[in-house]
XYZ file of C-alpha atoms in Angstrom:
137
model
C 62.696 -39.604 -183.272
C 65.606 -41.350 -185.112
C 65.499 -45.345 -184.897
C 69.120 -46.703 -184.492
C 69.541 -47.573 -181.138
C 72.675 -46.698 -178.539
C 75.975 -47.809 -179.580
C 77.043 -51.094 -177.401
C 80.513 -49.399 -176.434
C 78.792 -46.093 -175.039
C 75.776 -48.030 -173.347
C 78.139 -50.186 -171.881
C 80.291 -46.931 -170.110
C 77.446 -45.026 -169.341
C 75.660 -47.867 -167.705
C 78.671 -48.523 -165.742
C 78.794 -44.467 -164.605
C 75.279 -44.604 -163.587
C 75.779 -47.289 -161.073
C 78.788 -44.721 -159.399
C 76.606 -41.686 -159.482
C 76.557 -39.900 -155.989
C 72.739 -39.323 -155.322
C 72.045 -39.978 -151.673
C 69.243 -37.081 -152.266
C 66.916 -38.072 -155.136
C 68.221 -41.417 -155.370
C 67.966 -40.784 -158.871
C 71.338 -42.115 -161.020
C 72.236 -40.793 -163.958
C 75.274 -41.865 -166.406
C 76.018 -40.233 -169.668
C 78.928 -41.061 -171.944
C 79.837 -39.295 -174.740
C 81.516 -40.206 -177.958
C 84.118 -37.669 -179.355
C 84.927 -36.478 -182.702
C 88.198 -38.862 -182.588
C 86.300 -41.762 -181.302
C 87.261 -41.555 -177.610
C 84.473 -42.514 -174.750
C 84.304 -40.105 -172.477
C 81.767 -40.542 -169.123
C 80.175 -38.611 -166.221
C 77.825 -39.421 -163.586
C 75.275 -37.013 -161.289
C 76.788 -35.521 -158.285
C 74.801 -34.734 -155.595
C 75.438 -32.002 -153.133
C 73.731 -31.389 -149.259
C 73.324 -27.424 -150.897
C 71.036 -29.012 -154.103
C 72.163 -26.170 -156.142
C 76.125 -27.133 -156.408
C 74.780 -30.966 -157.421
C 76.133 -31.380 -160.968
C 74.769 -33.200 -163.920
C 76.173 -36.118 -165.295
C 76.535 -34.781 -168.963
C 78.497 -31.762 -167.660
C 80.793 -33.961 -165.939
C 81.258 -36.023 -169.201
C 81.618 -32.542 -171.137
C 84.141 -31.123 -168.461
C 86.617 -34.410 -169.045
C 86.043 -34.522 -172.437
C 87.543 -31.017 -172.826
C 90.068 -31.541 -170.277
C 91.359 -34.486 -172.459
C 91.443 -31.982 -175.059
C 88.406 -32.679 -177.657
C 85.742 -30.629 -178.863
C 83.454 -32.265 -180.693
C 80.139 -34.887 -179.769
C 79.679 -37.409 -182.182
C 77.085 -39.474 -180.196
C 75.641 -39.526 -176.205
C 73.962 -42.122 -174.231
C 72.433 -41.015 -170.523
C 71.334 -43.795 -168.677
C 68.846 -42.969 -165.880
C 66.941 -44.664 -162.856
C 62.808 -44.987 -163.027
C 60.724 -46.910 -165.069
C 60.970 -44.560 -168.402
C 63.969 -42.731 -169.802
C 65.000 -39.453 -168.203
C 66.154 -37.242 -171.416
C 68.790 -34.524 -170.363
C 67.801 -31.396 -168.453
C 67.640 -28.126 -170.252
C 70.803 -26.829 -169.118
C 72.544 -29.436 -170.283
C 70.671 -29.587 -173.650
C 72.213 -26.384 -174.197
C 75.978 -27.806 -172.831
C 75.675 -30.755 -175.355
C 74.435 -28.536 -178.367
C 77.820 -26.644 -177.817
C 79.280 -29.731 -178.779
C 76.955 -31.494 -181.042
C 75.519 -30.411 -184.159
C 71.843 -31.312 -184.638
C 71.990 -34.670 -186.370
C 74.263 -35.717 -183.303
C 71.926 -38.703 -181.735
C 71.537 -38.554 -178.074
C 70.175 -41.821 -176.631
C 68.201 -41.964 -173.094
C 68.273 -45.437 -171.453
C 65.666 -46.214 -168.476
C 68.108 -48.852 -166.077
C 64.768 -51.166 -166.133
C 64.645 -51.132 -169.881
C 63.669 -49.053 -172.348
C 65.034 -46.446 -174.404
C 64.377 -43.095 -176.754
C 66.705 -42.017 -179.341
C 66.618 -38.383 -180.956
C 68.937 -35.980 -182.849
C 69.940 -32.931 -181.657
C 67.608 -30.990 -183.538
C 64.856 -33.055 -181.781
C 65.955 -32.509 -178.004
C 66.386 -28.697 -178.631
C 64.890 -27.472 -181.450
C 65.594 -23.786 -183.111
C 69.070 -24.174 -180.216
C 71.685 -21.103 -180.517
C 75.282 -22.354 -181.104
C 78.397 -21.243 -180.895
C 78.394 -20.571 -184.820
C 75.715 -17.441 -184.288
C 78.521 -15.969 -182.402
C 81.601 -16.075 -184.569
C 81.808 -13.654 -187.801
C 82.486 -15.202 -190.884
């Protein structure tokens, strides 16, 4: 796990996302915010749905607006979460962020309470398929 903690900007916005998530469900509010390639902060909270499966993650909302406003690349993430220890992205979007991220990209989970885990990339999904196995060179 890498040491250098979340950058004050991007805790800052994805703190303030996780207190509008929409979770009358799990209760359970997430915030991410994303740095991009040009330095733009770009945030998304959970979205909660009465059919569970159509609920949407707060990184994929951050990833949908950050393409919208025309970027493509992740230069650092912060997910804040409820609960009493940090709640690191799901699996699905581990995969989403790695599309965006190369593996030395730090991704920084934040517990609301306190505490915090940092790790690259390369640490959250190790051996990941990108989108460079796809294109011929």
């Amino acid at each position: 796990m890498s040491d250098a903690g979340p950058d004050p900007e991007l805790l800052a916005a994805a703190t303030l996302a996780h207190l509008e998530a929409y979770c009358p469900y799990s209760h359970y509010r997430v915030g991410a915010a994303i740095r991009t390639g040009s330095g733009a902060v770009i945030v998304g909270c959970n979205v909660e749905n009465a059919a569970y499966p159509l609920g949407s993650c707060a990184e994929a909302g951050a990833i949908a607006a950050m393409v919208v406003a025309g970027e493509r690349s992740i230069v650092e993430v912060v997910v804040v979460t409820d609960g009493d220890t940090p709640g690191t992205p799901c699996g699905g979007c581990r995969q989403r962020l790695r599309e965006f991220a190369g593996p030395d990209v730090r991704v920084h989970s934040v517990a609301a309470p306190g505490g915090a885990v940092t790790m690259t990339m390369a640490e959250l999904l190790p051996h990941s398929f990108g989108p460079e196995y796809l294109h011929d060179e």
